[in-house]
PDB file of N, CA and C in Angstrom:
ATOM      1  N   VAL A  16     -68.619 206.385 -56.911  1.00  0.00           N
ATOM      2  CA  VAL A  16     -68.906 205.822 -55.602  1.00  0.00           C
ATOM      3  C   VAL A  16     -69.254 206.951 -54.652  1.00  0.00           C
ATOM      4  N   PHE A  17     -70.345 206.778 -53.913  1.00  0.00           N
ATOM      5  CA  PHE A  17     -70.753 207.747 -52.895  1.00  0.00           C
ATOM      6  C   PHE A  17     -70.518 207.117 -51.530  1.00  0.00           C
ATOM      7  N   MET A  18     -69.778 207.806 -50.673  1.00  0.00           N
ATOM      8  CA  MET A  18     -69.502 207.334 -49.323  1.00  0.00           C
ATOM      9  C   MET A  18     -69.735 208.487 -48.350  1.00  0.00           C
ATOM     10  N   HIS A  19     -69.989 208.149 -47.091  1.00  0.00           N
ATOM     11  CA  HIS A  19     -70.109 209.166 -46.041  1.00  0.00           C
ATOM     12  C   HIS A  19     -69.454 208.599 -44.790  1.00  0.00           C
ATOM     13  N   GLU A  20     -68.596 209.378 -44.156  1.00  0.00           N
ATOM     14  CA  GLU A  20     -67.822 208.877 -43.020  1.00  0.00           C
ATOM     15  C   GLU A  20     -68.679 208.489 -41.819  1.00  0.00           C
ATOM     16  N   ASN A  21     -69.876 209.030 -41.687  1.00  0.00           N
ATOM     17  CA  ASN A  21     -70.735 208.724 -40.546  1.00  0.00           C
ATOM     18  C   ASN A  21     -71.851 207.738 -40.866  1.00  0.00           C
ATOM     19  N   ILE A  22     -71.892 207.231 -42.082  1.00  0.00           N
ATOM     20  CA  ILE A  22     -72.892 206.234 -42.465  1.00  0.00           C
ATOM     21  C   ILE A  22     -72.142 204.979 -42.875  1.00  0.00           C
ATOM     22  N   LEU A  23     -72.351 203.908 -42.127  1.00  0.00           N
ATOM     23  CA  LEU A  23     -71.648 202.658 -42.379  1.00  0.00           C
ATOM     24  C   LEU A  23     -72.642 201.543 -42.654  1.00  0.00           C
ATOM     25  N   LYS A  24     -72.240 200.581 -43.476  1.00  0.00           N
ATOM     26  CA  LYS A  24     -73.071 199.417 -43.735  1.00  0.00           C
ATOM     27  C   LYS A  24     -72.957 198.408 -42.602  1.00  0.00           C
ATOM     28  N   SER A  25     -71.855 198.472 -41.864  1.00  0.00           N
ATOM     29  CA  SER A  25     -71.618 197.547 -40.770  1.00  0.00           C
ATOM     30  C   SER A  25     -70.558 198.131 -39.850  1.00  0.00           C
ATOM     31  N   THR A  26     -70.631 197.798 -38.575  1.00  0.00           N
ATOM     32  CA  THR A  26     -69.567 198.226 -37.662  1.00  0.00           C
ATOM     33  C   THR A  26     -68.293 197.453 -37.925  1.00  0.00           C
ATOM     34  N   LEU A  27     -68.411 196.339 -38.635  1.00  0.00           N
ATOM     35  CA  LEU A  27     -67.252 195.509 -38.950  1.00  0.00           C
ATOM     36  C   LEU A  27     -66.692 195.796 -40.330  1.00  0.00           C
ATOM     37  N   ASP A  28     -67.287 196.720 -41.061  1.00  0.00           N
ATOM     38  CA  ASP A  28     -66.855 197.006 -42.429  1.00  0.00           C
ATOM     39  C   ASP A  28     -65.544 197.780 -42.405  1.00  0.00           C
ATOM     40  N   ASP A  29     -64.459 197.092 -42.763  1.00  0.00           N
ATOM     41  CA  ASP A  29     -63.159 197.750 -42.818  1.00  0.00           C
ATOM     42  C   ASP A  29     -62.603 197.728 -44.241  1.00  0.00           C
ATOM     43  N   SER A  30     -63.495 197.657 -45.211  1.00  0.00           N
ATOM     44  CA  SER A  30     -63.054 197.617 -46.602  1.00  0.00           C
ATOM     45  C   SER A  30     -62.507 198.974 -47.028  1.00  0.00           C
ATOM     46  N   ASP A  31     -61.758 198.977 -48.120  1.00  0.00           N
ATOM     47  CA  ASP A  31     -61.183 200.211 -48.644  1.00  0.00           C
ATOM     48  C   ASP A  31     -62.244 201.125 -49.245  1.00  0.00           C
ATOM     49  N   CYS A  32     -63.391 200.547 -49.613  1.00  0.00           N
ATOM     50  CA  CYS A  32     -64.421 201.334 -50.282  1.00  0.00           C
ATOM     51  C   CYS A  32     -65.798 200.978 -49.719  1.00  0.00           C
ATOM     52  N   PRO A  33     -66.185 201.551 -48.579  1.00  0.00           N
ATOM     53  CA  PRO A  33     -67.488 201.246 -47.990  1.00  0.00           C
ATOM     54  C   PRO A  33     -68.611 202.017 -48.686  1.00  0.00           C
ATOM     55  N   TRP A  34     -68.904 201.658 -49.914  1.00  0.00           N
ATOM     56  CA  TRP A  34     -69.835 202.408 -50.758  1.00  0.00           C
ATOM     57  C   TRP A  34     -71.272 202.321 -50.253  1.00  0.00           C
ATOM     58  N   LEU A  35     -72.004 203.383 -50.488  1.00  0.00           N
ATOM     59  CA  LEU A  35     -73.441 203.439 -50.232  1.00  0.00           C
ATOM     60  C   LEU A  35     -74.203 203.531 -51.545  1.00  0.00           C
ATOM     61  N   LEU A  36     -73.573 204.119 -52.540  1.00  0.00           N
ATOM     62  CA  LEU A  36     -74.154 204.280 -53.872  1.00  0.00           C
ATOM     63  C   LEU A  36     -73.007 204.176 -54.861  1.00  0.00           C
ATOM     64  N   ARG A  37     -73.164 203.340 -55.891  1.00  0.00           N
ATOM     65  CA  ARG A  37     -72.083 203.197 -56.861  1.00  0.00           C
ATOM     66  C   ARG A  37     -72.638 202.988 -58.260  1.00  0.00           C
ATOM     67  N   SER A  38     -71.808 203.338 -59.248  1.00  0.00           N
ATOM     68  CA  SER A  38     -72.164 203.172 -60.654  1.00  0.00           C
ATOM     69  C   SER A  38     -71.126 202.272 -61.300  1.00  0.00           C
ATOM     70  N   GLU A  39     -71.301 202.047 -62.577  1.00  0.00           N
ATOM     71  CA  GLU A  39     -70.278 201.322 -63.324  1.00  0.00           C
ATOM     72  C   GLU A  39     -69.016 202.186 -63.388  1.00  0.00           C
ATOM     73  N   THR A  40     -67.881 201.603 -63.735  1.00  0.00           N
ATOM     74  CA  THR A  40     -66.631 202.347 -63.862  1.00  0.00           C
ATOM     75  C   THR A  40     -66.776 203.407 -64.943  1.00  0.00           C
ATOM     76  N   THR A  41     -66.324 204.622 -64.637  1.00  0.00           N
ATOM     77  CA  THR A  41     -66.476 205.730 -65.572  1.00  0.00           C
ATOM     78  C   THR A  41     -65.301 206.690 -65.438  1.00  0.00           C
ATOM     79  N   ASN A  42     -65.113 207.522 -66.452  1.00  0.00           N
ATOM     80  CA  ASN A  42     -64.063 208.538 -66.427  1.00  0.00           C
ATOM     81  C   ASN A  42     -64.619 209.933 -66.151  1.00  0.00           C
ATOM     82  N   VAL A  43     -65.941 210.071 -66.040  1.00  0.00           N
ATOM     83  CA  VAL A  43     -66.543 211.386 -65.817  1.00  0.00           C
ATOM     84  C   VAL A  43     -66.652 211.669 -64.320  1.00  0.00           C
ATOM     85  N   TYR A  44     -66.720 212.946 -63.983  1.00  0.00           N
ATOM     86  CA  TYR A  44     -66.804 213.355 -62.582  1.00  0.00           C
ATOM     87  C   TYR A  44     -68.146 213.988 -62.225  1.00  0.00           C
ATOM     88  N   ASP A  45     -69.028 214.138 -63.194  1.00  0.00           N
ATOM     89  CA  ASP A  45     -70.345 214.719 -62.956  1.00  0.00           C
ATOM     90  C   ASP A  45     -71.345 213.580 -62.775  1.00  0.00           C
ATOM     91  N   ILE A  46     -72.025 213.552 -61.636  1.00  0.00           N
ATOM     92  CA  ILE A  46     -72.951 212.468 -61.320  1.00  0.00           C
ATOM     93  C   ILE A  46     -74.064 212.328 -62.359  1.00  0.00           C
ATOM     94  N   GLU A  47     -74.428 213.424 -63.022  1.00  0.00           N
ATOM     95  CA  GLU A  47     -75.498 213.383 -64.013  1.00  0.00           C
ATOM     96  C   GLU A  47     -75.025 212.857 -65.362  1.00  0.00           C
ATOM     97  N   GLU A  48     -73.722 212.749 -65.569  1.00  0.00           N
ATOM     98  CA  GLU A  48     -73.197 212.260 -66.843  1.00  0.00           C
ATOM     99  C   GLU A  48     -72.939 210.758 -66.850  1.00  0.00           C
ATOM    100  N   VAL A  49     -73.014 210.129 -65.703  1.00  0.00           N
ATOM    101  CA  VAL A  49     -72.751 208.695 -65.625  1.00  0.00           C
ATOM    102  C   VAL A  49     -73.883 207.943 -66.300  1.00  0.00           C
ATOM    103  N   LYS A  50     -73.525 207.088 -67.248  1.00  0.00           N
ATOM    104  CA  LYS A  50     -74.532 206.292 -67.952  1.00  0.00           C
ATOM    105  C   LYS A  50     -74.688 204.950 -67.255  1.00  0.00           C
ATOM    106  N   GLY A  51     -75.838 204.377 -67.399  1.00  0.00           N
ATOM    107  CA  GLY A  51     -76.081 203.072 -66.808  1.00  0.00           C
ATOM    108  C   GLY A  51     -76.694 203.183 -65.426  1.00  0.00           C
ATOM    109  N   PRO A  52     -77.086 202.056 -64.880  1.00  0.00           N
ATOM    110  CA  PRO A  52     -77.780 202.072 -63.590  1.00  0.00           C
ATOM    111  C   PRO A  52     -76.827 202.294 -62.419  1.00  0.00           C
ATOM    112  N   TRP A  53     -77.358 202.863 -61.359  1.00  0.00           N
ATOM    113  CA  TRP A  53     -76.647 203.018 -60.103  1.00  0.00           C
ATOM    114  C   TRP A  53     -77.108 201.912 -59.167  1.00  0.00           C
ATOM    115  N   GLN A  54     -76.224 201.455 -58.321  1.00  0.00           N
ATOM    116  CA  GLN A  54     -76.557 200.438 -57.337  1.00  0.00           C
ATOM    117  C   GLN A  54     -76.527 201.109 -55.967  1.00  0.00           C
ATOM    118  N   ALA A  55     -77.625 201.005 -55.228  1.00  0.00           N
ATOM    119  CA  ALA A  55     -77.723 201.649 -53.918  1.00  0.00           C
ATOM    120  C   ALA A  55     -77.827 200.596 -52.823  1.00  0.00           C
ATOM    121  N   TRP A  56     -77.036 200.766 -51.781  1.00  0.00           N
ATOM    122  CA  TRP A  56     -77.141 199.893 -50.616  1.00  0.00           C
ATOM    123  C   TRP A  56     -78.341 200.352 -49.815  1.00  0.00           C
ATOM    124  N   GLN A  57     -79.260 199.424 -49.530  1.00  0.00           N
ATOM    125  CA  GLN A  57     -80.515 199.786 -48.875  1.00  0.00           C
ATOM    126  C   GLN A  57     -80.608 199.269 -47.448  1.00  0.00           C
ATOM    127  N   GLY A  58     -79.533 198.715 -46.950  1.00  0.00           N
ATOM    128  CA  GLY A  58     -79.551 198.213 -45.579  1.00  0.00           C
ATOM    129  C   GLY A  58     -80.185 196.853 -45.440  1.00  0.00           C
ATOM    130  N   VAL A  59     -80.381 196.160 -46.538  1.00  0.00           N
ATOM    131  CA  VAL A  59     -81.026 194.856 -46.514  1.00  0.00           C
ATOM    132  C   VAL A  59     -80.092 193.836 -47.149  1.00  0.00           C
ATOM    133  N   ILE A  60     -79.874 192.742 -46.451  1.00  0.00           N
ATOM    134  CA  ILE A  60     -79.098 191.648 -47.021  1.00  0.00           C
ATOM    135  C   ILE A  60     -80.092 190.604 -47.494  1.00  0.00           C
ATOM    136  N   GLU A  61     -80.115 190.376 -48.787  1.00  0.00           N
ATOM    137  CA  GLU A  61     -81.066 189.435 -49.362  1.00  0.00           C
ATOM    138  C   GLU A  61     -80.559 188.009 -49.206  1.00  0.00           C
ATOM    139  N   THR A  62     -81.485 187.087 -49.086  1.00  0.00           N
ATOM    140  CA  THR A  62     -81.125 185.676 -49.021  1.00  0.00           C
ATOM    141  C   THR A  62     -81.376 185.037 -50.377  1.00  0.00           C
ATOM    142  N   THR A  63     -80.641 184.002 -50.641  1.00  0.00           N
ATOM    143  CA  THR A  63     -80.773 183.277 -51.894  1.00  0.00           C
ATOM    144  C   THR A  63     -80.976 181.805 -51.582  1.00  0.00           C
ATOM    145  N   ASP A  64     -81.960 181.205 -52.203  1.00  0.00           N
ATOM    146  CA  ASP A  64     -82.202 179.778 -52.050  1.00  0.00           C
ATOM    147  C   ASP A  64     -81.569 179.042 -53.216  1.00  0.00           C
ATOM    148  N   VAL A  65     -80.866 177.968 -52.905  1.00  0.00           N
ATOM    149  CA  VAL A  65     -80.226 177.151 -53.931  1.00  0.00           C
ATOM    150  C   VAL A  65     -80.738 175.731 -53.773  1.00  0.00           C
ATOM    151  N   LEU A  66     -81.131 175.121 -54.869  1.00  0.00           N
ATOM    152  CA  LEU A  66     -81.617 173.750 -54.856  1.00  0.00           C
ATOM    153  C   LEU A  66     -80.764 172.924 -55.802  1.00  0.00           C
ATOM    154  N   ILE A  67     -80.190 171.862 -55.288  1.00  0.00           N
ATOM    155  CA  ILE A  67     -79.441 170.937 -56.133  1.00  0.00           C
ATOM    156  C   ILE A  67     -80.308 169.694 -56.267  1.00  0.00           C
ATOM    157  N   ALA A  68     -80.872 169.501 -57.446  1.00  0.00           N
ATOM    158  CA  ALA A  68     -81.803 168.399 -57.658  1.00  0.00           C
ATOM    159  C   ALA A  68     -81.079 167.112 -58.034  1.00  0.00           C
ATOM    160  N   CYS A  69     -79.996 167.233 -58.761  1.00  0.00           N
ATOM    161  CA  CYS A  69     -79.273 166.051 -59.212  1.00  0.00           C
ATOM    162  C   CYS A  69     -77.789 166.376 -59.208  1.00  0.00           C
ATOM    163  N   ASN A  70     -77.033 165.650 -58.443  1.00  0.00           N
ATOM    164  CA  ASN A  70     -75.604 165.907 -58.366  1.00  0.00           C
ATOM    165  C   ASN A  70     -74.823 164.691 -58.836  1.00  0.00           C
ATOM    166  N   GLU A  71     -75.352 164.033 -59.857  1.00  0.00           N
ATOM    167  CA  GLU A  71     -74.684 162.857 -60.407  1.00  0.00           C
ATOM    168  C   GLU A  71     -74.073 163.199 -61.749  1.00  0.00           C
ATOM    169  N   CYS A  72     -72.965 162.550 -62.047  1.00  0.00           N
ATOM    170  CA  CYS A  72     -72.338 162.759 -63.350  1.00  0.00           C
ATOM    171  C   CYS A  72     -72.802 161.670 -64.316  1.00  0.00           C
ATOM    172  N   SER A  73     -72.678 161.972 -65.603  1.00  0.00           N
ATOM    173  CA  SER A  73     -73.006 160.975 -66.620  1.00  0.00           C
ATOM    174  C   SER A  73     -71.877 160.801 -67.631  1.00  0.00           C
ATOM    175  N   ASP A  74     -70.945 161.747 -67.684  1.00  0.00           N
ATOM    176  CA  ASP A  74     -69.786 161.619 -68.574  1.00  0.00           C
ATOM    177  C   ASP A  74     -68.643 162.484 -68.048  1.00  0.00           C
ATOM    178  N   GLU A  75     -67.504 162.459 -68.753  1.00  0.00           N
ATOM    179  CA  GLU A  75     -66.314 163.188 -68.305  1.00  0.00           C
ATOM    180  C   GLU A  75     -66.534 164.699 -68.250  1.00  0.00           C
ATOM    181  N   ALA A  76     -67.416 165.225 -69.090  1.00  0.00           N
ATOM    182  CA  ALA A  76     -67.685 166.665 -69.084  1.00  0.00           C
ATOM    183  C   ALA A  76     -68.282 167.096 -67.744  1.00  0.00           C
ATOM    184  N   ASP A  77     -69.081 166.223 -67.122  1.00  0.00           N
ATOM    185  CA  ASP A  77     -69.649 166.532 -65.811  1.00  0.00           C
ATOM    186  C   ASP A  77     -68.579 166.574 -64.721  1.00  0.00           C
ATOM    187  N   CYS A  78     -67.417 166.012 -65.010  1.00  0.00           N
ATOM    188  CA  CYS A  78     -66.277 166.029 -64.079  1.00  0.00           C
ATOM    189  C   CYS A  78     -65.253 167.067 -64.523  1.00  0.00           C
ATOM    190  N   ASN A  79     -65.688 168.063 -65.294  1.00  0.00           N
ATOM    191  CA  ASN A  79     -64.834 169.147 -65.784  1.00  0.00           C
ATOM    192  C   ASN A  79     -63.645 168.649 -66.591  1.00  0.00           C
ATOM    193  N   LEU A  80     -63.785 167.475 -67.188  1.00  0.00           N
ATOM    194  CA  LEU A  80     -62.715 166.842 -67.969  1.00  0.00           C
ATOM    195  C   LEU A  80     -61.460 166.626 -67.133  1.00  0.00           C
ATOM    196  N   ASN A  81     -61.625 166.597 -65.815  1.00  0.00           N
ATOM    197  CA  ASN A  81     -60.511 166.378 -64.894  1.00  0.00           C
ATOM    198  C   ASN A  81     -60.659 165.062 -64.143  1.00  0.00           C
ATOM    199  N   GLY A  82     -61.495 164.181 -64.659  1.00  0.00           N
ATOM    200  CA  GLY A  82     -61.729 162.894 -64.032  1.00  0.00           C
ATOM    201  C   GLY A  82     -62.698 162.087 -64.874  1.00  0.00           C
ATOM    202  N   GLU A  83     -63.047 160.911 -64.357  1.00  0.00           N
ATOM    203  CA  GLU A  83     -63.973 160.031 -65.067  1.00  0.00           C
ATOM    204  C   GLU A  83     -65.211 159.806 -64.211  1.00  0.00           C
ATOM    205  N   CYS A  84     -66.339 159.706 -64.873  1.00  0.00           N
ATOM    206  CA  CYS A  84     -67.599 159.433 -64.193  1.00  0.00           C
ATOM    207  C   CYS A  84     -67.703 157.921 -63.977  1.00  0.00           C
ATOM    208  N   ASN A  85     -67.858 157.498 -62.714  1.00  0.00           N
ATOM    209  CA  ASN A  85     -67.941 156.062 -62.447  1.00  0.00           C
ATOM    210  C   ASN A  85     -69.392 155.578 -62.527  1.00  0.00           C
ATOM    211  N   GLU A  86     -69.587 154.278 -62.370  1.00  0.00           N
ATOM    212  CA  GLU A  86     -70.919 153.677 -62.501  1.00  0.00           C
ATOM    213  C   GLU A  86     -71.893 154.172 -61.441  1.00  0.00           C
ATOM    214  N   GLY A  87     -71.390 154.636 -60.314  1.00  0.00           N
ATOM    215  CA  GLY A  87     -72.247 155.135 -59.245  1.00  0.00           C
ATOM    216  C   GLY A  87     -72.688 156.575 -59.441  1.00  0.00           C
ATOM    217  N   GLY A  88     -72.226 157.214 -60.533  1.00  0.00           N
ATOM    218  CA  GLY A  88     -72.608 158.595 -60.807  1.00  0.00           C
ATOM    219  C   GLY A  88     -71.754 159.624 -60.097  1.00  0.00           C
ATOM    220  N   SER A  89     -70.583 159.205 -59.626  1.00  0.00           N
ATOM    221  CA  SER A  89     -69.646 160.117 -58.962  1.00  0.00           C
ATOM    222  C   SER A  89     -68.390 160.257 -59.807  1.00  0.00           C
ATOM    223  N   CYS A  90     -67.679 161.347 -59.609  1.00  0.00           N
ATOM    224  CA  CYS A  90     -66.441 161.590 -60.352  1.00  0.00           C
ATOM    225  C   CYS A  90     -65.251 160.977 -59.625  1.00  0.00           C
ATOM    226  N   ASP A  91     -64.430 160.250 -60.364  1.00  0.00           N
ATOM    227  CA  ASP A  91     -63.129 159.799 -59.882  1.00  0.00           C
ATOM    228  C   ASP A  91     -62.111 160.762 -60.474  1.00  0.00           C
ATOM    229  N   CYS A  92     -61.592 161.641 -59.642  1.00  0.00           N
ATOM    230  CA  CYS A  92     -60.724 162.725 -60.115  1.00  0.00           C
ATOM    231  C   CYS A  92     -59.321 162.229 -60.443  1.00  0.00           C
ATOM    232  N   ASN A  93     -58.726 162.859 -61.457  1.00  0.00           N
ATOM    233  CA  ASN A  93     -57.361 162.530 -61.863  1.00  0.00           C
ATOM    234  C   ASN A  93     -56.376 162.955 -60.783  1.00  0.00           C
ATOM    235  N   LYS A  94     -55.306 162.164 -60.652  1.00  0.00           N
ATOM    236  CA  LYS A  94     -54.265 162.462 -59.680  1.00  0.00           C
ATOM    237  C   LYS A  94     -52.928 162.567 -60.393  1.00  0.00           C
ATOM    238  N   ASN A  95     -52.120 163.532 -60.007  1.00  0.00           N
ATOM    239  CA  ASN A  95     -50.770 163.744 -60.513  1.00  0.00           C
ATOM    240  C   ASN A  95     -50.710 163.788 -62.036  1.00  0.00           C
ATOM    241  N   VAL A  96     -51.471 164.679 -62.622  1.00  0.00           N
ATOM    242  CA  VAL A  96     -51.423 164.917 -64.061  1.00  0.00           C
ATOM    243  C   VAL A  96     -50.594 166.173 -64.267  1.00  0.00           C
ATOM    244  N   GLU A  97     -49.396 166.013 -64.779  1.00  0.00           N
ATOM    245  CA  GLU A  97     -48.462 167.127 -64.971  1.00  0.00           C
ATOM    246  C   GLU A  97     -48.299 167.931 -63.684  1.00  0.00           C
ATOM    247  N   GLY A  98     -48.199 167.228 -62.548  1.00  0.00           N
ATOM    248  CA  GLY A  98     -47.981 167.885 -61.263  1.00  0.00           C
ATOM    249  C   GLY A  98     -49.233 168.411 -60.598  1.00  0.00           C
ATOM    250  N   SER A  99     -50.403 168.112 -61.140  1.00  0.00           N
ATOM    251  CA  SER A  99     -51.660 168.596 -60.559  1.00  0.00           C
ATOM    252  C   SER A  99     -52.550 167.430 -60.166  1.00  0.00           C
ATOM    253  N   THR A 100     -53.235 167.591 -59.035  1.00  0.00           N
ATOM    254  CA  THR A 100     -54.235 166.634 -58.584  1.00  0.00           C
ATOM    255  C   THR A 100     -55.559 167.382 -58.514  1.00  0.00           C
ATOM    256  N   PHE A 101     -56.636 166.734 -58.930  1.00  0.00           N
ATOM    257  CA  PHE A 101     -57.947 167.370 -58.977  1.00  0.00           C
ATOM    258  C   PHE A 101     -58.817 166.852 -57.841  1.00  0.00           C
ATOM    259  N   LEU A 102     -59.539 167.775 -57.197  1.00  0.00           N
ATOM    260  CA  LEU A 102     -60.371 167.450 -56.042  1.00  0.00           C
ATOM    261  C   LEU A 102     -61.766 168.050 -56.213  1.00  0.00           C
ATOM    262  N   GLY A 103     -62.687 167.622 -55.351  1.00  0.00           N
ATOM    263  CA  GLY A 103     -64.041 168.170 -55.348  1.00  0.00           C
ATOM    264  C   GLY A 103     -65.017 167.212 -55.985  1.00  0.00           C
ATOM    265  N   PRO A 104     -66.307 167.401 -55.725  1.00  0.00           N
ATOM    266  CA  PRO A 104     -67.312 166.496 -56.273  1.00  0.00           C
ATOM    267  C   PRO A 104     -67.337 166.480 -57.795  1.00  0.00           C
ATOM    268  N   ARG A 105     -66.921 167.560 -58.419  1.00  0.00           N
ATOM    269  CA  ARG A 105     -66.867 167.648 -59.885  1.00  0.00           C
ATOM    270  C   ARG A 105     -65.440 167.840 -60.383  1.00  0.00           C
ATOM    271  N   CYS A 106     -64.461 167.505 -59.548  1.00  0.00           N
ATOM    272  CA  CYS A 106     -63.034 167.647 -59.900  1.00  0.00           C
ATOM    273  C   CYS A 106     -62.717 169.078 -60.319  1.00  0.00           C
ATOM    274  N   GLU A 107     -63.367 170.040 -59.649  1.00  0.00           N
ATOM    275  CA  GLU A 107     -63.246 171.444 -60.030  1.00  0.00           C
ATOM    276  C   GLU A 107     -62.086 172.157 -59.353  1.00  0.00           C
ATOM    277  N   VAL A 108     -61.479 171.541 -58.347  1.00  0.00           N
ATOM    278  CA  VAL A 108     -60.374 172.161 -57.615  1.00  0.00           C
ATOM    279  C   VAL A 108     -59.060 171.584 -58.118  1.00  0.00           C
ATOM    280  N   VAL A 109     -58.124 172.464 -58.480  1.00  0.00           N
ATOM    281  CA  VAL A 109     -56.817 172.031 -58.969  1.00  0.00           C
ATOM    282  C   VAL A 109     -55.798 172.252 -57.859  1.00  0.00           C
ATOM    283  N   LEU A 110     -55.148 171.186 -57.438  1.00  0.00           N
ATOM    284  CA  LEU A 110     -54.094 171.255 -56.435  1.00  0.00           C
ATOM    285  C   LEU A 110     -52.772 171.032 -57.153  1.00  0.00           C
ATOM    286  N   LYS A 111     -51.971 172.095 -57.262  1.00  0.00           N
ATOM    287  CA  LYS A 111     -50.698 172.010 -57.971  1.00  0.00           C
ATOM    288  C   LYS A 111     -49.586 171.721 -56.982  1.00  0.00           C
ATOM    289  N   ASP A 112     -48.704 170.817 -57.358  1.00  0.00           N
ATOM    290  CA  ASP A 112     -47.551 170.491 -56.529  1.00  0.00           C
ATOM    291  C   ASP A 112     -46.438 171.466 -56.864  1.00  0.00           C
ATOM    292  N   ASN A 113     -46.300 172.492 -56.041  1.00  0.00           N
ATOM    293  CA  ASN A 113     -45.270 173.503 -56.267  1.00  0.00           C
ATOM    294  C   ASN A 113     -44.080 173.321 -55.343  1.00  0.00           C
ATOM    295  N   CYS A 114     -44.016 172.205 -54.665  1.00  0.00           N
ATOM    296  CA  CYS A 114     -42.918 171.948 -53.740  1.00  0.00           C
ATOM    297  C   CYS A 114     -41.669 171.603 -54.538  1.00  0.00           C
ATOM    298  N   ARG A 115     -40.669 172.414 -54.380  1.00  0.00           N
ATOM    299  CA  ARG A 115     -39.413 172.170 -55.098  1.00  0.00           C
ATOM    300  C   ARG A 115     -38.315 171.984 -54.064  1.00  0.00           C
ATOM    301  N   THR A 116     -37.722 170.815 -54.061  1.00  0.00           N
ATOM    302  CA  THR A 116     -36.650 170.544 -53.094  1.00  0.00           C
ATOM    303  C   THR A 116     -35.316 170.456 -53.774  1.00  0.00           C
TER     304      THR A 116
END
């Protein structure tokens, strides 16, 4: 990891490692001995476009096996299965009941 105290990626960057140039994890200390590509911060934040064309389920696998696909193409998530309730459009969130009284 290459860092410089006077070069910051952001005025709000308070991370433990404000890297400007980094490589894969290595045990060597010579910059020329590091194998693999280096990643350099270039001051540009790239945008990513995401398109969801079909968000309907057709079977239990589409509901992460944590619910059933209903006739409308939506997941009906399981509730209170061994102390866990499943949430989300694909039943991907596990809510565990850890309350012990």
